[in-house]
Amino acid sequence: DVKVTQSSRYLVKRTGEKVFLECVQDMDHENMFWYRQDPGLGLRLIYFSYDVKMKEKGDIPEGYSVSREKKERFSLILESASTNQTSMYLCASSLEVGTGEKYEQYFGPGTRLTVT
Amino acid sequence: DAKTTQPPSMDCAEGRAANLPCNHSTISGNEYVYWYRQIHSQGPQYIIHGLKNNETNEMASLIITEDRKSSTLILPHATLRDTAVYYCIVRVLRTGNQFYFGTGTSLTVIP
């Protein structure tokens, strides 16, 4: 089974702190994604990466950065956490297209981040 | 990518079929329709996908209209464990693509 793990299930940080959220997948997937989920807004894409050291902005990249130094690991960085970044953060991975039309994203369990 | 429209919530009696509609009137010929669901406190999970033909797997059936402007996900015998948010997504398969999940339909299966 594909496994996507996230470093923490719950995290509490103070305003202005630098926050690292880590995501690791064990299936050699090319693509990795970071989403945030807020009530009434659904899942919104922050950043994604289709290869090591490659990244693309999603819908809401402001206030975030990412790092992908190894294929299996994708990090989300909040340079200076703010209270409006309190949210559930979900990481996902998928194979590259061309391996079949069943383009399935596999999600981690999520990290609930609270910024106080 | 085409935008989808789903009702925000639906109820279904346990054991009955749950029919979840999705409108995607601006879908183009090379866009697939995908359905995912998210059970509370978990990440979204793939259910089924299709292009033109109706599809069925062990979880659900997907009915796509002939003009492809709408689709329906059918859970044939809903159980309490099917209570979840269901997302309809249309997507072109290309390198580096991404999903836009939207807000989905919150399905409640009632005992």
Tab-separated table of C-alpha atoms in Angstrom:
chain	number	residue	atom	x	y	z
A	1	ASP	CA	0.000	0.000	0.000
A	2	VAL	CA	1.059	3.552	-0.682
A	3	LYS	CA	1.931	5.337	2.459
A	4	VAL	CA	2.076	9.083	2.902
A	5	THR	CA	3.146	10.220	6.322
A	6	GLN	CA	3.172	13.656	7.863
A	7	SER	CA	5.462	14.644	10.689
A	8	SER	CA	2.795	15.719	13.169
A	9	ARG	CA	-0.962	15.257	13.591
A	10	TYR	CA	-1.281	18.325	15.802
A	11	LEU	CA	0.970	21.354	16.066
A	12	VAL	CA	0.692	24.581	18.040
A	13	LYS	CA	2.951	27.492	17.138
A	14	ARG	CA	3.171	31.149	18.047
A	15	THR	CA	2.717	34.059	15.654
A	16	GLY	CA	5.979	34.887	13.896
A	17	GLU	CA	7.543	31.472	14.345
A	18	LYS	CA	9.022	29.597	11.398
A	19	VAL	CA	7.127	26.364	10.901
A	20	PHE	CA	8.161	23.249	8.992
A	21	LEU	CA	5.628	20.625	7.960
A	22	GLU	CA	7.190	17.461	6.613
A	23	CYS	CA	5.680	14.898	4.276
A	24	VAL	CA	7.200	11.587	3.203
A	25	GLN	CA	5.912	9.054	0.679
A	26	ASP	CA	7.268	5.581	0.167
A	27	MET	CA	6.069	4.728	-3.354
A	28	ASP	CA	8.586	6.607	-5.498
A	29	HIS	CA	5.888	9.009	-6.729
A	30	GLU	CA	6.980	11.896	-8.914
A	31	ASN	CA	4.282	14.343	-7.827
A	32	MET	CA	3.729	15.721	-4.357
A	33	PHE	CA	1.211	18.290	-3.152
A	34	TRP	CA	0.380	20.471	-0.184
A	35	TYR	CA	-3.230	21.491	0.493
A	36	ARG	CA	-4.938	23.323	3.276
A	37	GLN	CA	-8.502	22.653	4.302
A	38	ASP	CA	-10.773	25.132	6.018
A	39	PRO	CA	-14.477	24.889	6.846
A	40	GLY	CA	-16.617	26.099	3.955
A	41	LEU	CA	-13.639	26.484	1.643
A	42	GLY	CA	-12.817	22.866	0.862
A	43	LEU	CA	-9.320	21.771	-0.104
A	44	ARG	CA	-7.141	24.430	-1.643
A	45	LEU	CA	-3.812	23.729	-3.274
A	46	ILE	CA	-0.843	25.627	-1.866
A	47	TYR	CA	2.083	24.208	-3.835
A	48	PHE	CA	2.941	21.116	-5.771
A	49	SER	CA	6.099	19.522	-7.098
A	50	TYR	CA	6.477	17.195	-10.076
A	51	ASP	CA	10.158	16.466	-9.604
A	52	VAL	CA	13.018	16.960	-7.192
A	53	LYS	CA	13.841	20.652	-6.791
A	54	MET	CA	10.835	21.576	-8.952
A	55	LYS	CA	7.843	23.425	-7.571
A	56	GLU	CA	4.743	25.139	-8.856
A	57	LYS	CA	2.408	27.527	-7.108
A	58	GLY	CA	-1.125	26.441	-6.463
A	59	ASP	CA	-4.122	28.600	-5.638
A	60	ILE	CA	-2.905	30.108	-2.387
A	61	PRO	CA	0.915	30.170	-2.185
A	62	GLU	CA	1.197	33.483	-0.332
A	63	GLY	CA	2.893	33.117	3.028
A	64	TYR	CA	4.250	29.656	2.210
A	65	SER	CA	7.303	28.146	0.588
A	66	VAL	CA	8.252	24.551	-0.163
A	67	SER	CA	11.320	22.411	-0.505
A	68	ARG	CA	11.861	19.143	-2.319
A	69	GLU	CA	15.472	18.022	-2.039
A	70	LYS	CA	14.683	14.306	-2.235
A	71	LYS	CA	12.017	12.543	-4.254
A	72	GLU	CA	10.286	11.063	-1.229
A	73	ARG	CA	10.124	14.220	0.889
A	74	PHE	CA	8.192	17.450	0.407
A	75	SER	CA	8.336	20.162	3.036
A	76	LEU	CA	5.957	23.073	3.565
A	77	ILE	CA	7.457	26.115	5.253
A	78	LEU	CA	5.651	28.956	6.948
A	79	GLU	CA	8.347	31.620	7.134
A	80	SER	CA	6.507	33.674	9.767
A	81	ALA	CA	3.377	31.989	10.996
A	82	SER	CA	0.220	34.048	11.317
A	83	THR	CA	-3.119	33.286	12.929
A	84	ASN	CA	-4.828	33.087	9.514
A	85	GLN	CA	-2.634	30.091	8.741
A	86	THR	CA	-4.390	28.064	11.404
A	87	SER	CA	-5.756	25.187	9.370
A	88	MET	CA	-5.627	21.501	8.502
A	89	TYR	CA	-2.712	20.800	6.155
A	90	LEU	CA	-2.842	17.771	3.894
A	91	CYS	CA	0.000	16.311	1.873
A	92	ALA	CA	-0.559	14.071	-1.148
A	93	SER	CA	1.483	12.224	-3.744
A	94	SER	CA	0.804	10.667	-7.127
A	95	LEU	CA	2.488	8.981	-10.024
A	96	GLU	CA	3.325	11.058	-13.061
A	97	VAL	CA	0.777	11.040	-15.853
A	98	GLY	CA	1.542	8.724	-18.698
A	99	THR	CA	1.476	5.737	-16.425
A	100	GLY	CA	-2.258	5.372	-16.952
A	101	GLU	CA	-5.366	7.461	-16.850
A	102	LYS	CA	-6.138	6.511	-13.274
A	103	TYR	CA	-4.551	9.580	-11.805
A	104	GLU	CA	-4.917	8.944	-8.129
A	105	GLN	CA	-3.633	11.134	-5.371
A	106	TYR	CA	-2.781	9.467	-2.085
A	107	PHE	CA	-3.215	11.585	0.984
A	108	GLY	CA	-1.536	11.682	4.340
A	109	PRO	CA	-3.508	11.905	7.605
A	110	GLY	CA	-3.133	15.682	7.857
A	111	THR	CA	-1.565	18.099	10.319
A	112	ARG	CA	-3.839	20.360	12.302
A	113	LEU	CA	-1.832	23.527	12.854
A	114	THR	CA	-2.903	26.143	15.356
A	115	VAL	CA	-1.116	29.497	15.376
A	116	THR	CA	-1.698	31.533	18.502
B	1	ASP	CA	-9.966	23.139	-16.319
B	2	ALA	CA	-13.726	22.857	-16.180
B	3	LYS	CA	-15.459	23.972	-13.031
B	4	THR	CA	-17.838	21.655	-11.222
B	5	THR	CA	-21.012	22.391	-9.282
B	6	GLN	CA	-22.294	20.089	-6.565
B	7	PRO	CA	-25.074	20.433	-4.000
B	8	PRO	CA	-23.582	21.287	-0.603
B	9	SER	CA	-25.343	18.498	1.276
B	10	MET	CA	-27.555	15.433	0.852
B	11	ASP	CA	-29.141	12.773	3.037
B	12	CYS	CA	-29.679	9.134	2.193
B	13	ALA	CA	-31.354	6.306	4.091
B	14	GLU	CA	-29.121	3.400	5.009
B	15	GLY	CA	-29.418	0.570	2.496
B	16	ARG	CA	-30.788	2.794	-0.236
B	17	ALA	CA	-28.892	4.056	-3.267
B	18	ALA	CA	-27.166	7.394	-2.892
B	19	ASN	CA	-27.107	9.427	-6.098
B	20	LEU	CA	-24.721	12.355	-6.001
B	21	PRO	CA	-24.978	14.782	-8.921
B	22	CYS	CA	-22.290	16.939	-10.444
B	23	ASN	CA	-22.568	19.569	-13.149
B	24	HIS	CA	-19.563	20.277	-15.363
B	25	SER	CA	-21.119	22.117	-18.285
B	26	THR	CA	-17.809	23.561	-19.531
B	27	ILE	CA	-16.011	20.238	-19.688
B	28	SER	CA	-13.829	19.723	-22.736
B	29	GLY	CA	-13.296	16.573	-24.717
B	30	ASN	CA	-10.051	15.496	-23.067
B	31	GLU	CA	-11.094	16.073	-19.472
B	32	TYR	CA	-11.770	13.148	-17.183
B	33	VAL	CA	-14.324	13.151	-14.392
B	34	TYR	CA	-12.998	11.977	-11.032
B	35	TRP	CA	-14.744	11.342	-7.753
B	36	TYR	CA	-13.058	11.357	-4.378
B	37	ARG	CA	-14.465	11.223	-0.906
B	38	GLN	CA	-13.223	12.401	2.458
B	39	ILE	CA	-14.324	10.725	5.620
B	40	HIS	CA	-14.059	12.888	8.709
B	41	SER	CA	-10.488	13.311	9.993
B	42	GLN	CA	-8.957	11.523	7.012
B	43	GLY	CA	-7.454	12.592	3.703
B	44	PRO	CA	-9.509	12.299	0.494
B	45	GLN	CA	-9.707	8.876	-1.099
B	46	TYR	CA	-10.123	7.993	-4.779
B	47	ILE	CA	-13.449	6.397	-5.719
B	48	ILE	CA	-13.799	6.215	-9.484
B	49	HIS	CA	-13.146	8.080	-12.710
B	50	GLY	CA	-14.400	8.150	-16.307
B	51	LEU	CA	-14.169	9.923	-19.630
B	52	LYS	CA	-17.246	9.095	-21.695
B	53	ASN	CA	-18.550	5.686	-20.745
B	54	ASN	CA	-20.274	4.711	-17.548
B	55	GLU	CA	-17.960	3.034	-15.082
B	56	THR	CA	-18.430	0.664	-12.176
B	57	ASN	CA	-16.051	-0.664	-9.566
B	58	GLU	CA	-16.351	-2.259	-6.167
B	59	MET	CA	-17.106	1.072	-4.515
B	60	ALA	CA	-19.496	2.870	-6.843
B	61	SER	CA	-20.866	3.514	-10.311
B	62	LEU	CA	-20.303	6.615	-12.384
B	63	ILE	CA	-22.910	7.701	-14.909
B	64	ILE	CA	-21.829	10.392	-17.384
B	65	THR	CA	-24.437	11.990	-19.608
B	66	GLU	CA	-24.019	11.714	-23.343
B	67	ASP	CA	-23.128	15.402	-23.689
B	68	ARG	CA	-20.729	14.972	-20.720
B	69	LYS	CA	-22.050	18.100	-19.062
B	70	SER	CA	-23.052	16.290	-15.923
B	71	SER	CA	-22.430	13.069	-14.053
B	72	THR	CA	-23.830	11.103	-11.134
B	73	LEU	CA	-21.980	9.025	-8.606
B	74	ILE	CA	-24.067	6.128	-7.354
B	75	LEU	CA	-23.425	4.282	-4.121
B	76	PRO	CA	-25.793	1.344	-4.626
B	77	HIS	CA	-26.422	0.400	-0.998
B	78	ALA	CA	-25.330	3.220	1.254
B	79	THR	CA	-23.995	2.357	4.701
B	80	LEU	CA	-23.252	4.583	7.682
B	81	ARG	CA	-19.569	4.386	6.750
B	82	ASP	CA	-20.362	6.165	3.480
B	83	THR	CA	-21.077	9.369	5.406
B	84	ALA	CA	-18.432	11.700	3.986
B	85	VAL	CA	-17.786	14.686	1.744
B	86	TYR	CA	-17.781	13.700	-1.937
B	87	TYR	CA	-15.779	15.689	-4.447
B	88	CYS	CA	-16.364	15.773	-8.188
B	89	ILE	CA	-13.331	16.916	-10.166
B	90	VAL	CA	-12.678	17.302	-13.870
B	91	ARG	CA	-9.113	17.146	-14.957
B	92	VAL	CA	-6.927	16.989	-18.002
B	93	LEU	CA	-4.129	14.485	-17.709
B	94	ARG	CA	-0.882	16.305	-18.279
B	95	THR	CA	2.464	16.637	-16.618
B	96	GLY	CA	2.425	18.527	-13.371
B	97	ASN	CA	-1.327	18.777	-13.288
B	98	GLN	CA	-3.316	19.233	-10.167
B	99	PHE	CA	-6.786	18.719	-8.786
B	100	TYR	CA	-9.196	21.430	-7.768
B	101	PHE	CA	-11.325	19.813	-5.106
B	102	GLY	CA	-13.837	22.546	-4.395
B	103	THR	CA	-16.200	22.145	-1.449
B	104	GLY	CA	-17.960	18.922	-2.490
B	105	THR	CA	-21.228	17.387	-1.267
B	106	SER	CA	-21.574	16.365	2.347
B	107	LEU	CA	-23.496	13.077	2.333
B	108	THR	CA	-25.133	11.904	5.529
B	109	VAL	CA	-26.390	8.332	5.614
B	110	ILE	CA	-29.251	8.074	8.062
B	111	PRO	CA	-29.961	4.853	9.980
